[in-house]
Coordinates of C-alpha atoms and ligand atoms in Angstrom, one line a residue:
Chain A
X570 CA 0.0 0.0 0.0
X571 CA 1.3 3.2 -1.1
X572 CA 2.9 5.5 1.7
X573 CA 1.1 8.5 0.4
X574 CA -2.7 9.7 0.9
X575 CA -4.8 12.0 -1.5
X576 CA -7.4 14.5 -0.4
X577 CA -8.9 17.0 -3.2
X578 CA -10.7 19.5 -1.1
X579 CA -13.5 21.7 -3.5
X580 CA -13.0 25.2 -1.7
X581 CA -9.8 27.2 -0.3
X582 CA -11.5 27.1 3.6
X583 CA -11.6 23.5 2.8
X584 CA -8.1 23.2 1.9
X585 CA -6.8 25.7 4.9
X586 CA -8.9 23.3 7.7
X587 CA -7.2 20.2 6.1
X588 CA -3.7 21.4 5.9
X589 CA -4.4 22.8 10.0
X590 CA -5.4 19.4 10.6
X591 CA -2.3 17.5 8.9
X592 CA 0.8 19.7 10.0
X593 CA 3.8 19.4 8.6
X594 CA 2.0 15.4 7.1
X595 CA 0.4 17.7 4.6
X596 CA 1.8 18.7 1.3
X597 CA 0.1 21.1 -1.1
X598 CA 0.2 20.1 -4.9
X599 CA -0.2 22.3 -7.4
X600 CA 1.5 22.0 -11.0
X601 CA 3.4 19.3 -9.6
X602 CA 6.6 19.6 -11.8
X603 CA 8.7 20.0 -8.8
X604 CA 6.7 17.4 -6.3
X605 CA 6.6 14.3 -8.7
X606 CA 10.1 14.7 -9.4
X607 CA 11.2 15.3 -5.8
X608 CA 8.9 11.7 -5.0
X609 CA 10.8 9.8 -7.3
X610 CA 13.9 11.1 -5.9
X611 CA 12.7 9.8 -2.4
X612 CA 12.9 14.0 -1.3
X613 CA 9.0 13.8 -0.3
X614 CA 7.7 10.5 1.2
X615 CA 4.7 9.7 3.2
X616 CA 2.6 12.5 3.3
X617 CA -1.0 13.4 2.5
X618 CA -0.8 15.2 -1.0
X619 CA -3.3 17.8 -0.6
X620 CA -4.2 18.4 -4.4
X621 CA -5.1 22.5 -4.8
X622 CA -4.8 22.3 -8.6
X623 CA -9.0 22.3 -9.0
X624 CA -9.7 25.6 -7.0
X625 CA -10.9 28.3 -9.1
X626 CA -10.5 30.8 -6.4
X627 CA -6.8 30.7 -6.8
X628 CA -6.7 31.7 -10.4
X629 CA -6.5 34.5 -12.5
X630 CA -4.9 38.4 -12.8
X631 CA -6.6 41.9 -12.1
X632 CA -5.8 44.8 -12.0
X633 CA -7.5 47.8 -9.3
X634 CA -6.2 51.1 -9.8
X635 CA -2.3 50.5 -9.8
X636 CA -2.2 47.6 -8.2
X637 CA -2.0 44.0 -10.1
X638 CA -3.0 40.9 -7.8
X639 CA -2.2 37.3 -9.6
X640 CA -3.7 34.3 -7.9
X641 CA -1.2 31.3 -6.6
X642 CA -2.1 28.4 -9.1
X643 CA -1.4 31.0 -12.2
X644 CA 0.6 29.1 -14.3
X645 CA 4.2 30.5 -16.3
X646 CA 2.6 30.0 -19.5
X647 CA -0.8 32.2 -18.7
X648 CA 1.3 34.9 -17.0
X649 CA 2.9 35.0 -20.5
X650 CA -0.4 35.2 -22.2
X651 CA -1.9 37.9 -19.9
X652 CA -2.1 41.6 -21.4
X653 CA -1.6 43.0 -17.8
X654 CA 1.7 41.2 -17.1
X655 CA 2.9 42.1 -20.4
X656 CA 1.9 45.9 -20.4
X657 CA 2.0 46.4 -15.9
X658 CA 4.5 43.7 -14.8
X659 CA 6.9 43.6 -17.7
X660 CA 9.6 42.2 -16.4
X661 CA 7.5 39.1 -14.8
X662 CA 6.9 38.4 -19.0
X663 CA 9.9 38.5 -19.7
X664 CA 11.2 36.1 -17.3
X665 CA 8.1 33.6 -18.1
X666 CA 10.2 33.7 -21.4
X667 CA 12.7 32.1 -20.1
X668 CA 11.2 29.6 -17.5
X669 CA 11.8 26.2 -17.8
X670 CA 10.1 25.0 -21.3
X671 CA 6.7 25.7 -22.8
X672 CA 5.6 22.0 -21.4
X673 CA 6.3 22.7 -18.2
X674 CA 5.0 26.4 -18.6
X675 CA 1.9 24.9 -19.0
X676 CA 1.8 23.1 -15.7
X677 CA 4.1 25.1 -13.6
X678 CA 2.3 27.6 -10.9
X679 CA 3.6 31.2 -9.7
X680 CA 2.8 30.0 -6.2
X681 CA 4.9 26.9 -6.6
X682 CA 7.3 28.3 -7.7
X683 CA 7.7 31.1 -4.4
X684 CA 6.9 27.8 -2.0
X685 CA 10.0 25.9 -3.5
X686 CA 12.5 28.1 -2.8
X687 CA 15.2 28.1 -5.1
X688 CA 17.5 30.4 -4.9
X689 CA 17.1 30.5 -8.6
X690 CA 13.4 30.6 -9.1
X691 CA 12.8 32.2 -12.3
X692 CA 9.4 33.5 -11.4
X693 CA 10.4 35.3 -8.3
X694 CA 13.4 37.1 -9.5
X695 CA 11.0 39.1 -11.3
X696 CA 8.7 39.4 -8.3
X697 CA 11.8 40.8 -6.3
X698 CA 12.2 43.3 -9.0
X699 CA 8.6 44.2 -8.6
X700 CA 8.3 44.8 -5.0
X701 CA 5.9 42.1 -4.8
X702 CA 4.2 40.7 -1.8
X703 CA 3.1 37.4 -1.2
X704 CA -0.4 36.7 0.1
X705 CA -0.7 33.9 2.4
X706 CA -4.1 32.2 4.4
X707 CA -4.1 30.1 7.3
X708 CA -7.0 29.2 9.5
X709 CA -5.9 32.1 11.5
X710 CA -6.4 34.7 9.1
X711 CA -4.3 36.4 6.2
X712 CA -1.2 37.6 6.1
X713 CA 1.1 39.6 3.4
X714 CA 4.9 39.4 3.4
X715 CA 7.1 41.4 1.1
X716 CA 8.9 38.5 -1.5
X717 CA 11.7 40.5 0.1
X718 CA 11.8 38.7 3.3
X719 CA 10.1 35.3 2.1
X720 CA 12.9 33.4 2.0
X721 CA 15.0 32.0 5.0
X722 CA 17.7 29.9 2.7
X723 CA 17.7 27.6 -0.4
X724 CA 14.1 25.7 0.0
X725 CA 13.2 27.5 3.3
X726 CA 11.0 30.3 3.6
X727 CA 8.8 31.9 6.1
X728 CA 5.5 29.4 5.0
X729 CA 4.1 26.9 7.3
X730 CA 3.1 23.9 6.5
X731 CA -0.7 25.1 7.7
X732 CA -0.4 28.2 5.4
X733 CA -1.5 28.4 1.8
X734 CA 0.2 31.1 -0.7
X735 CA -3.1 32.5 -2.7
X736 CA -1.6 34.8 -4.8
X737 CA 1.1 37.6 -5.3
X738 CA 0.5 41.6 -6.0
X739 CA 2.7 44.4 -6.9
X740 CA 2.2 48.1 -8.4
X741 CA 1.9 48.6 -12.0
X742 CA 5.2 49.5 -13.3
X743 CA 4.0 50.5 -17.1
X744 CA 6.2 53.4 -17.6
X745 CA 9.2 52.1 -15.8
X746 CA 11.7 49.8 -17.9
X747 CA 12.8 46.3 -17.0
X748 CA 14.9 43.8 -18.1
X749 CA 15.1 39.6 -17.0
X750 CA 18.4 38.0 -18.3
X751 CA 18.9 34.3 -17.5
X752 CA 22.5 32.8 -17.7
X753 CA 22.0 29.1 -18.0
X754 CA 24.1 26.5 -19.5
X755 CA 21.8 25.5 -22.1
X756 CA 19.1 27.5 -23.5
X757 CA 15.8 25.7 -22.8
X758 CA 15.5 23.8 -19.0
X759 CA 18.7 25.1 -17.6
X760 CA 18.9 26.2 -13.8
X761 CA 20.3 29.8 -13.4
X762 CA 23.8 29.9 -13.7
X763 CA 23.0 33.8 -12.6
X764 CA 20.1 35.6 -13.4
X765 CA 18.9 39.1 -13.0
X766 CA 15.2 40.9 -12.9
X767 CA 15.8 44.7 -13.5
X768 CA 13.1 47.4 -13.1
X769 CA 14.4 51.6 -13.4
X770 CA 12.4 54.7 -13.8
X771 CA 14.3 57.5 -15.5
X772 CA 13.6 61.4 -15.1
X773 CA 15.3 63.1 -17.1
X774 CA 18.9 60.9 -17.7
X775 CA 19.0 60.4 -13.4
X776 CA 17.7 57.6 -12.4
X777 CA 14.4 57.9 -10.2
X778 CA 13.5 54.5 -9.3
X779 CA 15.6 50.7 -9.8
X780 CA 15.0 47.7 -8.1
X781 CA 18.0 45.0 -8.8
X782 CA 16.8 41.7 -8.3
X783 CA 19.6 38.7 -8.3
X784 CA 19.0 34.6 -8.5
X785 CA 21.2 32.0 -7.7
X786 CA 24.0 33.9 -6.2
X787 CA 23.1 33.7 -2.8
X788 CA 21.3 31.1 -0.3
X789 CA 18.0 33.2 -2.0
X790 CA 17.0 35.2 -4.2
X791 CA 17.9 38.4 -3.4
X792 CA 17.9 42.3 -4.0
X793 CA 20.9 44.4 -4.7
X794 CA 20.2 47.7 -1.9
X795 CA 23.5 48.8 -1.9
X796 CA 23.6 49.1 -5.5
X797 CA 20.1 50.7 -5.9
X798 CA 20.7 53.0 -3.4
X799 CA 24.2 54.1 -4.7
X800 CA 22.7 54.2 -8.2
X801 CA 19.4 56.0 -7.3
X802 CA 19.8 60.0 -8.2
X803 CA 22.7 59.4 -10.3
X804 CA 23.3 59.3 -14.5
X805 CA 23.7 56.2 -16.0
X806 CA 27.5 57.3 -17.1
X807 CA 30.1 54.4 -18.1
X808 CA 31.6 55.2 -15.2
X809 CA 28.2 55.5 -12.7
X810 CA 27.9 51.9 -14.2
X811 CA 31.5 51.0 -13.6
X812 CA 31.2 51.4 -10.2
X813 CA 27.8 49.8 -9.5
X814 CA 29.4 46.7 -10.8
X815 CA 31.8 46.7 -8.5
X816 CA 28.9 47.4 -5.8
X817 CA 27.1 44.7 -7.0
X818 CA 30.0 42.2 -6.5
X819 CA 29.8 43.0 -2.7
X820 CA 26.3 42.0 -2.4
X821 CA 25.9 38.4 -3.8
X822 CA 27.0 35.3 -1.9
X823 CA 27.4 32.9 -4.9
X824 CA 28.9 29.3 -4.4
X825 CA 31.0 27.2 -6.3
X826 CA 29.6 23.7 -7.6
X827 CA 29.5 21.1 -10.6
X828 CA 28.2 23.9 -13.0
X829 CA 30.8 27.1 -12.1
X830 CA 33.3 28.4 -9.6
X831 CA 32.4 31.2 -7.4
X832 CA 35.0 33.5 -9.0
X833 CA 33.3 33.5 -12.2
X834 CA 29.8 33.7 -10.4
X835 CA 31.4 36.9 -8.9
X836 CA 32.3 38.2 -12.7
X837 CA 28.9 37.2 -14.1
X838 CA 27.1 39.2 -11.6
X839 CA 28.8 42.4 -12.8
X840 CA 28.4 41.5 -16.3
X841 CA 24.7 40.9 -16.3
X842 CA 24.0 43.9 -14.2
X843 CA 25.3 45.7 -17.1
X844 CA 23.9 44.1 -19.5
X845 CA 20.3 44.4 -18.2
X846 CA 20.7 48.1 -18.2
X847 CA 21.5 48.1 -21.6
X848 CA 18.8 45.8 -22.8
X849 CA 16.1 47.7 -20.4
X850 CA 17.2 50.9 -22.1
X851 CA 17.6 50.1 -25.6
Chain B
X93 CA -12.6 15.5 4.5
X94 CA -11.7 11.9 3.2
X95 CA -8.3 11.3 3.2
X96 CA -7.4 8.4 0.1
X97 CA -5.1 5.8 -0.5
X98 CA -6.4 4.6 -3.4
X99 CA -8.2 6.9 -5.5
X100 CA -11.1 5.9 -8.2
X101 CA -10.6 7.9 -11.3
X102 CA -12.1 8.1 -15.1
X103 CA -10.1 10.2 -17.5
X104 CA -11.0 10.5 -21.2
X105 CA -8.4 8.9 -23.1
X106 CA -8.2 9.3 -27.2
X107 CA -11.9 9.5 -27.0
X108 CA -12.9 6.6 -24.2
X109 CA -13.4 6.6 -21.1
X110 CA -10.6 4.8 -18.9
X111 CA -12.0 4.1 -14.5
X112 CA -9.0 2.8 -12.9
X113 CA -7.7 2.4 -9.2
X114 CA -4.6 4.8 -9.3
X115 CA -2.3 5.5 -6.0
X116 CA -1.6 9.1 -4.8
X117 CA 1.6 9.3 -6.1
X118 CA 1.0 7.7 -9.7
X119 CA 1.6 10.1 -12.3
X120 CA -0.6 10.4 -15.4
X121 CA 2.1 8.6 -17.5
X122 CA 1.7 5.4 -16.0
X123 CA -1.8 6.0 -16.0
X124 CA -2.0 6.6 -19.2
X125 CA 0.6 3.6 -20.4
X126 CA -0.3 1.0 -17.7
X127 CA -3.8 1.3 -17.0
X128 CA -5.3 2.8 -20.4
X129 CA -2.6 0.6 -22.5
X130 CA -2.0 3.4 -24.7
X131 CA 1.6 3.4 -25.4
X132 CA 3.0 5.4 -28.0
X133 CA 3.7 8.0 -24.8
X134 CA 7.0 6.9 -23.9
X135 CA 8.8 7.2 -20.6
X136 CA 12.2 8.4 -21.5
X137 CA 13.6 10.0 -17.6
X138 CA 10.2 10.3 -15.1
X139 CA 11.4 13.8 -14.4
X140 CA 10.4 16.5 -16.6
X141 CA 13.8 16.3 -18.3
X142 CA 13.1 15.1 -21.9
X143 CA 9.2 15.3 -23.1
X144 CA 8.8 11.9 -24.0
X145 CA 5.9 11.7 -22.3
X146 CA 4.1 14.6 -23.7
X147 CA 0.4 14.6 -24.4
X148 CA -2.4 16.8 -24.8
X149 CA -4.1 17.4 -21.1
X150 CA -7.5 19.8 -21.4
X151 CA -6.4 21.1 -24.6
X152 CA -2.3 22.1 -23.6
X153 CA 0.6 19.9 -24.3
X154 CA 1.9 18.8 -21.2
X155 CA 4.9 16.0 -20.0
X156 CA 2.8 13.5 -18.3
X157 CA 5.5 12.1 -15.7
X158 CA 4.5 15.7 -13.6
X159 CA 0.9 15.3 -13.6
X160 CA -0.7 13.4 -11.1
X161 CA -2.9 10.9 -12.7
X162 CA -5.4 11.7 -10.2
X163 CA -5.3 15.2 -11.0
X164 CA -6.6 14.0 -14.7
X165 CA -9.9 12.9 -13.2
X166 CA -12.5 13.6 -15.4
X167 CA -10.5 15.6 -17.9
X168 CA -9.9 14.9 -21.7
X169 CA -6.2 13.3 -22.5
X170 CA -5.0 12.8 -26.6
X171 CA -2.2 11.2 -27.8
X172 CA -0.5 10.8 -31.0
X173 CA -2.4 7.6 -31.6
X174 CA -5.6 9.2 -30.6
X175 CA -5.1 12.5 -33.7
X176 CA -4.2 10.0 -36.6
X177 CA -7.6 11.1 -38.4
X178 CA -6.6 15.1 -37.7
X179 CA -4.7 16.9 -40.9
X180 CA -2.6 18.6 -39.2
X181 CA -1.3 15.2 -37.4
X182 CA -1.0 13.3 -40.7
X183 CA 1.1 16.4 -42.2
X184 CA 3.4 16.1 -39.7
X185 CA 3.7 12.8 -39.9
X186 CA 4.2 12.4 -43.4
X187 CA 7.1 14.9 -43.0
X188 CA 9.1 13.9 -39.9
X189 CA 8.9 10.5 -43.0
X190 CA 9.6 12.6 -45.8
X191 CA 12.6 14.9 -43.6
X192 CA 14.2 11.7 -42.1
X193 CA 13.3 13.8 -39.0
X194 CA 12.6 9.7 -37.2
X195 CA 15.6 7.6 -36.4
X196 CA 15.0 5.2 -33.2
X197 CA 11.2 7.0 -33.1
X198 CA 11.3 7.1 -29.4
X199 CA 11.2 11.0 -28.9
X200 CA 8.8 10.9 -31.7
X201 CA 5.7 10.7 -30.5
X202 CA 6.3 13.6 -28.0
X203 CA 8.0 15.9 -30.8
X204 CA 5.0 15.3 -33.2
X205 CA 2.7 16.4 -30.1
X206 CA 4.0 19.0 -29.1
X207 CA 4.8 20.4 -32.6
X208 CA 1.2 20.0 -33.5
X209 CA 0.2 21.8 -30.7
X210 CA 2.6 24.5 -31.9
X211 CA 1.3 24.8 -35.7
X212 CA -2.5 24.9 -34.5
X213 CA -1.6 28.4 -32.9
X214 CA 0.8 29.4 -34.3
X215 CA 0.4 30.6 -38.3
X216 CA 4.0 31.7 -39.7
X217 CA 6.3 31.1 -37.3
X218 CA 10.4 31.2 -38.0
X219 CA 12.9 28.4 -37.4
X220 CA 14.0 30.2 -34.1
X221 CA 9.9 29.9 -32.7
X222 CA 9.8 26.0 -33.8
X223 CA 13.1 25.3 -32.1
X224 CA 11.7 27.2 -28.6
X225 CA 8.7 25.5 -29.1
X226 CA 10.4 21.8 -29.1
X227 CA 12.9 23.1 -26.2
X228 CA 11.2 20.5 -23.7
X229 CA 11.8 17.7 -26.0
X230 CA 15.3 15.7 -26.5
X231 CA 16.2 13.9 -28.9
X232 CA 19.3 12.0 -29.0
X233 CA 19.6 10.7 -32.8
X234 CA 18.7 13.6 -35.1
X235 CA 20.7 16.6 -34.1
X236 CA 17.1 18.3 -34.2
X237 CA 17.5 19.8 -37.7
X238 CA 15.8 17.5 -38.9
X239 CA 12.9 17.7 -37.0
X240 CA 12.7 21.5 -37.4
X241 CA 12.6 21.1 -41.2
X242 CA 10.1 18.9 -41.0
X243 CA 8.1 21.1 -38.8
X244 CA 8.9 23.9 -40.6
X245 CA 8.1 22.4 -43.7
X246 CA 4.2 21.8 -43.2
X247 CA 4.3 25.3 -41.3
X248 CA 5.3 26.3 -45.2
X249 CA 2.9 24.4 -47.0
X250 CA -0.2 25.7 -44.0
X251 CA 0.8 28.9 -44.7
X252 CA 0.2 28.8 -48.5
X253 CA -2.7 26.6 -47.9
X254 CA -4.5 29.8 -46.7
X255 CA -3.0 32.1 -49.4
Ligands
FAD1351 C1 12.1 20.1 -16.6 C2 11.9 21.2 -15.5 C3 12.4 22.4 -15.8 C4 12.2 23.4 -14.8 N1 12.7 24.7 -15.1 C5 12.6 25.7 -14.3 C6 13.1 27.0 -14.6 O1 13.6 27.2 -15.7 N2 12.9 28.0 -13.6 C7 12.3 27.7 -12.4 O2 12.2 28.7 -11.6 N3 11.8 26.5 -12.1 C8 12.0 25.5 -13.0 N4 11.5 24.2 -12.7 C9 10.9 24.0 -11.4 C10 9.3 24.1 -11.3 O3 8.7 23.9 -12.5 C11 8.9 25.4 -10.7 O4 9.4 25.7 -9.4 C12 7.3 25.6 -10.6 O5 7.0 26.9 -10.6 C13 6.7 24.9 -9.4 O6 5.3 25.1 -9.5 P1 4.3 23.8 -9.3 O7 2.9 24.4 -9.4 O8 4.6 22.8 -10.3 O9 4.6 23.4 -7.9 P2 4.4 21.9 -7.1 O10 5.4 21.0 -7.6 O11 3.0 21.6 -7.2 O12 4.8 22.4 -5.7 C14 6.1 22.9 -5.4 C15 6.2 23.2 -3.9 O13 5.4 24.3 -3.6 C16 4.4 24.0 -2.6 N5 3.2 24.7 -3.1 C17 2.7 24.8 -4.3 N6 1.7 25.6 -4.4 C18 1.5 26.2 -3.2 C19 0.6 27.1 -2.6 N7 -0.3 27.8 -3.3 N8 0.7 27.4 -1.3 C20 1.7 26.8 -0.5 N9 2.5 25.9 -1.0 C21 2.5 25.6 -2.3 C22 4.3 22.5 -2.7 O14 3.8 21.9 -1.5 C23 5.7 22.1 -3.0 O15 6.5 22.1 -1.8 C24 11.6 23.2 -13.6 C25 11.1 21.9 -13.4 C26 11.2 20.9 -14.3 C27 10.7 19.5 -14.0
FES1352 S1 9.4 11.0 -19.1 FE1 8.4 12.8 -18.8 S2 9.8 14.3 -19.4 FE2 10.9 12.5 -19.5
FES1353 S1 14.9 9.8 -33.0 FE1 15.9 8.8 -31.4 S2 15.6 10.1 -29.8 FE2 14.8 11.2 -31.4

C-alpha cells in the first residue's frame, strides 16, 4: 500500500482546515513539476498530498487602480499570455520567457514556484524586482509578506506547513523599464547559472527608481540595496555603471559547484547587471 | 474531508473513457501507459527532463510524468495515436517521413505532439519559434534539424494553404 494519501478539497476554507489538521504530514500540490520529481527522488515521502490544482478561487490576474494581484495556481505559460503582465509587470513576461520549457509552462504555478524556494526561481526574480508581496491564508487569518523577506535559505522560507500562498500583488510599473536575463548552460530547461530581474524609472537621464533583483547567487533570491541605493539619483554614465558593478559584487553570496566556480559567479554578476541596463534601455 | 489511499478515477483517453484504481503518487504517464494501455507516450527519464511523455491534457501539451494521474480525473487526454484522423497530425507525420526527421522514433511521439500543438496556434512562425517551441523535447539521434525542417516544412505548406 502506497505511503502516500490524497485529499482534493472543493474550496480554499476547505483546503486551509485540512492542511491545520495535517501539520507538517500535509503537502500542497499544485503543477506538480517539482513534487513528482522530488517523490521519485525519495525528497518527499509519506505525506498526504493535498491536491489544490482544482480551486478556481486561486486563479486568475486583475488589475485595481495601480495595483496588479495574480492568484497562486497562475501558471508560467498564462502569465505569459496575460495583457496586464505584459503591459504592468513587464519584467514578470519577460522572465516567463525564459522559464523552464513551454511544457512545463503549462503546468508550472507562480505559487509553486515562491513555495520551493530556489534560490534561482525564475518567477520570483521578477517578483523581487517588482516589490511584490506574497499573500498567504491560514485558519488564522491572512497575512502579506514582502517576496523580500520570504525566503530564509535555499528551500526555506517563512510558509508553514498550515499556510496556503493564494496569490502575489505588486504596483503597476507600465512606464518604468525592465529587463530579466537568465544565464544558463543550455538554453531551454537550464537552472540559473545567474540571473537578474531589472526594473528603473528615468527622469530626465538620473535615475528615479531601480530595483535590482539577483537569482542564484546567494542562499536566496535576493535584492541588490547597496547598489540601488548608490545608483538611485545618479546618471547612467560608463563610469556610474563602472562602479555599480563593482557594488554589486559585494552583495551576492554565490557558491562554487559542478556547474561554475564562485569567482566567475562573482564576474557574471557584474556583467549581467550591465547588460540588463543596456537591454532595459535600448 | 476523506483522506485516500487509493483513488477511483475516469479520465477521457483518445476519446474513451478509462476508470481505474490509481495511487496518490501515480503520475498520469503510468496511468495513461499502464492502466489505459496506450503506449506510444514513452517514458524516457520520469522527471520533466526530456518530453517523451508529452500529451495533450485539457487542450495544452503537457509531460505526463509531472501530472498526477489523479489530478486528470474527469478531464480529456489525446495522444499521437488518438489524432491519426486530424490533418494537421497526418502532415506532420508524413514529413518527420519525408525529412528523415525519425531515427530510433522514441522521442517521436512527444516531438509530433508538441509540434502539432505548436502549428494549431501558431500561423508563420520562423525556425528560431519551432526550435523554442520543441525546447522541452530531446532527442538523441537527429541533431534536431531534422525535426525543425520537417516542422517547418508543413508550417510552409499551411501557410500557402490559406493564401
Ligand atoms: C524540466 C523542468 C524544468 C524546470 N525549469 C525551471 C526553470 O527554468 N525555472 C524555475 O524557476 N523553475 C523550474 N522548474 C521548477 C518548477 O517547474 C517550478 O518551481 C514551478 O513553478 C513549481 O510550481 P508547481 O505548481 O509545479 O509546484 P508543485 O510541484 O505543485 O509544488 C512545489 C512546492 O510548492 C508547494 N506549493 C505549491 N503551491 C503552493 C501554494 N499555493 N501554497 C503553498 N505551498 C504551495 C508544494 O507543497 C511544494 O512544496 C523546472 C522543473 C522541471 C521539471
Ligand atoms: S518521461 Fe516525462 S519528461 Fe521524460
Ligand atoms: S529519433 Fe531517437 S531520440 Fe529522437
Amino acid at each position: 500500500m502506497s505511503s502516500f494519501a490524497y485529499a482534493v478539497p472543493k474550496t480554499k476554507d476547505e483546503a486551509l482546515a485540512l492542511l491545520n489538521e495535517l501539520g507538517p504530514g500535509g503537502r500542497v500540490v499544485a503543477g506538480c513539476t517539482n513534487i513528482l520529481p522530488d517523490i521519485r527522488a525519495k525528497k518527499i515521502t509519506a505525506c498526504t498530498l493535498v491536491d489544490i490544482s482544482r480551486l478556481a478561487e486561486l486563479k486568475g490576474i486583475n488589475v485595481r487602480g495601480e495595483k496588479v494581484t495574480i492568484g497562486s495556481l497562475t501558471t508560467i505559460n498564462e502569465l505569459l499570455h496575460s495583457e496586464i503582465v505584459a503591459n504592468h509587470g513587464q519584467v514578470l513576461w519577460q522572465a516567463g520567457q525564459r522559464f523552464a520549457d513551454p511544457l512545463v509552462r503549462n503546468r508550472a504555478t507562480i505559487g509553486g514556484n515562491l513555495a520551493n524556494a530556489s534560490p534561482a526561481a525564475d518567477g520570483v526574480v521578477p517578483l523581487l524586482a517588482l516589490d511584490a508581496r506574497v499573500m498567504v491564508a491560514s485558519l488564522a487569518g491572512e497575512r502579506e509578506i514582502p517576496v523580500d523577506a520570504f525566503f530564509t535559505g535555499p528551500g526555506k522560507s517563512v510558509l508553514q506547513p498550515n499556510e496556503l500562498i493564494t496569490g502575489v500583488s505588486f504596483a503597476k510599473t507600465t512606464t518604468m523599464k525592465s529587463a530579466f536575463i537568465k544565464f544558463g548552460l543550455r538554453k531551454a530547461m537550464a537552472i540559473s547559472l545567474a540571473s537578474i530581474g531589472l526594473v528603473v524609472g528615468l527622469k530626465g537621464d538620473k535615475v528615479d527608481q531601480v530595483r535590482i533583483a539577483l537569482g542564484a547567487l546567494a542562499p536566496t533570491p535576493l535584492r541588490a540595496r547597496q547598489t540601488e541605493s548608490y545608483l538611485a539619483g545618479n546618471t547612467l554614465t560608463p563610469a556610474v555603471v563602472a562602479r555599480a558593478q563593482e557594488i554589486v559584487r559585494t552583495e551576492v553570496k554565490p557558491i562554487s559547484d559542478v556547474r561554475a566556480s564562485q569567482e566567475y559567479r562573482l564576474h557574471l554578476t557584474g556583467v549581467l547587471l550591465k547588460r540588463a541596463f543596456e537591454a532595459a534601455l535600448a | 474531508m476523506e483522506l485516500q489511499k487509493e483513488i477511483t478515477i475516469t479520465v477521457q483517453v483518445n476519446g474513451r473513457p478509462v476508470t481505474a484504481v490509481v495511487a496518490p503518487e501515480e503520475s498520469l504517464l503510468e496511468f495513461v501507459r499502464n492502466r489505459a494501455g496506450v503506449t506510444d507516450v514513452k517514458c524516457g527519464c520520469n522527471k520533466g527532463d526530456c518530453g517523451t511523455c508529452t500529451l495533450v491534457l485539457e487542450g495544452q501539451p503537457v509531460k505526463s510524468c509531472l501530472v498526477l494521474a489523479a489530478q486528470a480525473n474527469n478531464k480529456e487526454v489525446w495522444t499521437v495515436r488518438g489524432m491519426a484522423a486530424d490533418p494537421l497530425m497526418q502532415a506532420l507525420q508524413e514529413s518527420f517521413a519525408t525529412h528523415g526527421a525519425v531515427q530510433c522514433g522514441f522521442c517521436t511521439p512527444g516531438m509530433l505532439v508538441a509540434a502539432r500543438s505548436f502549428l494549431a496556434h501558431h500561423q508563420q512562425p520562423d525556425r528560431e519559434a519551432i526550435k523554442e517551441a520543441l525546447s522541452g523535447n530531446l532527442c538523441r539521434c537527429t541533431g534536431y534539424k531534422k525535426i525543425v525542417d520537417a516542422v517547418a516544412a508543413v508550417a510552409a505548406s499551411q501557410a500557402s494553404a490559406r493564401d
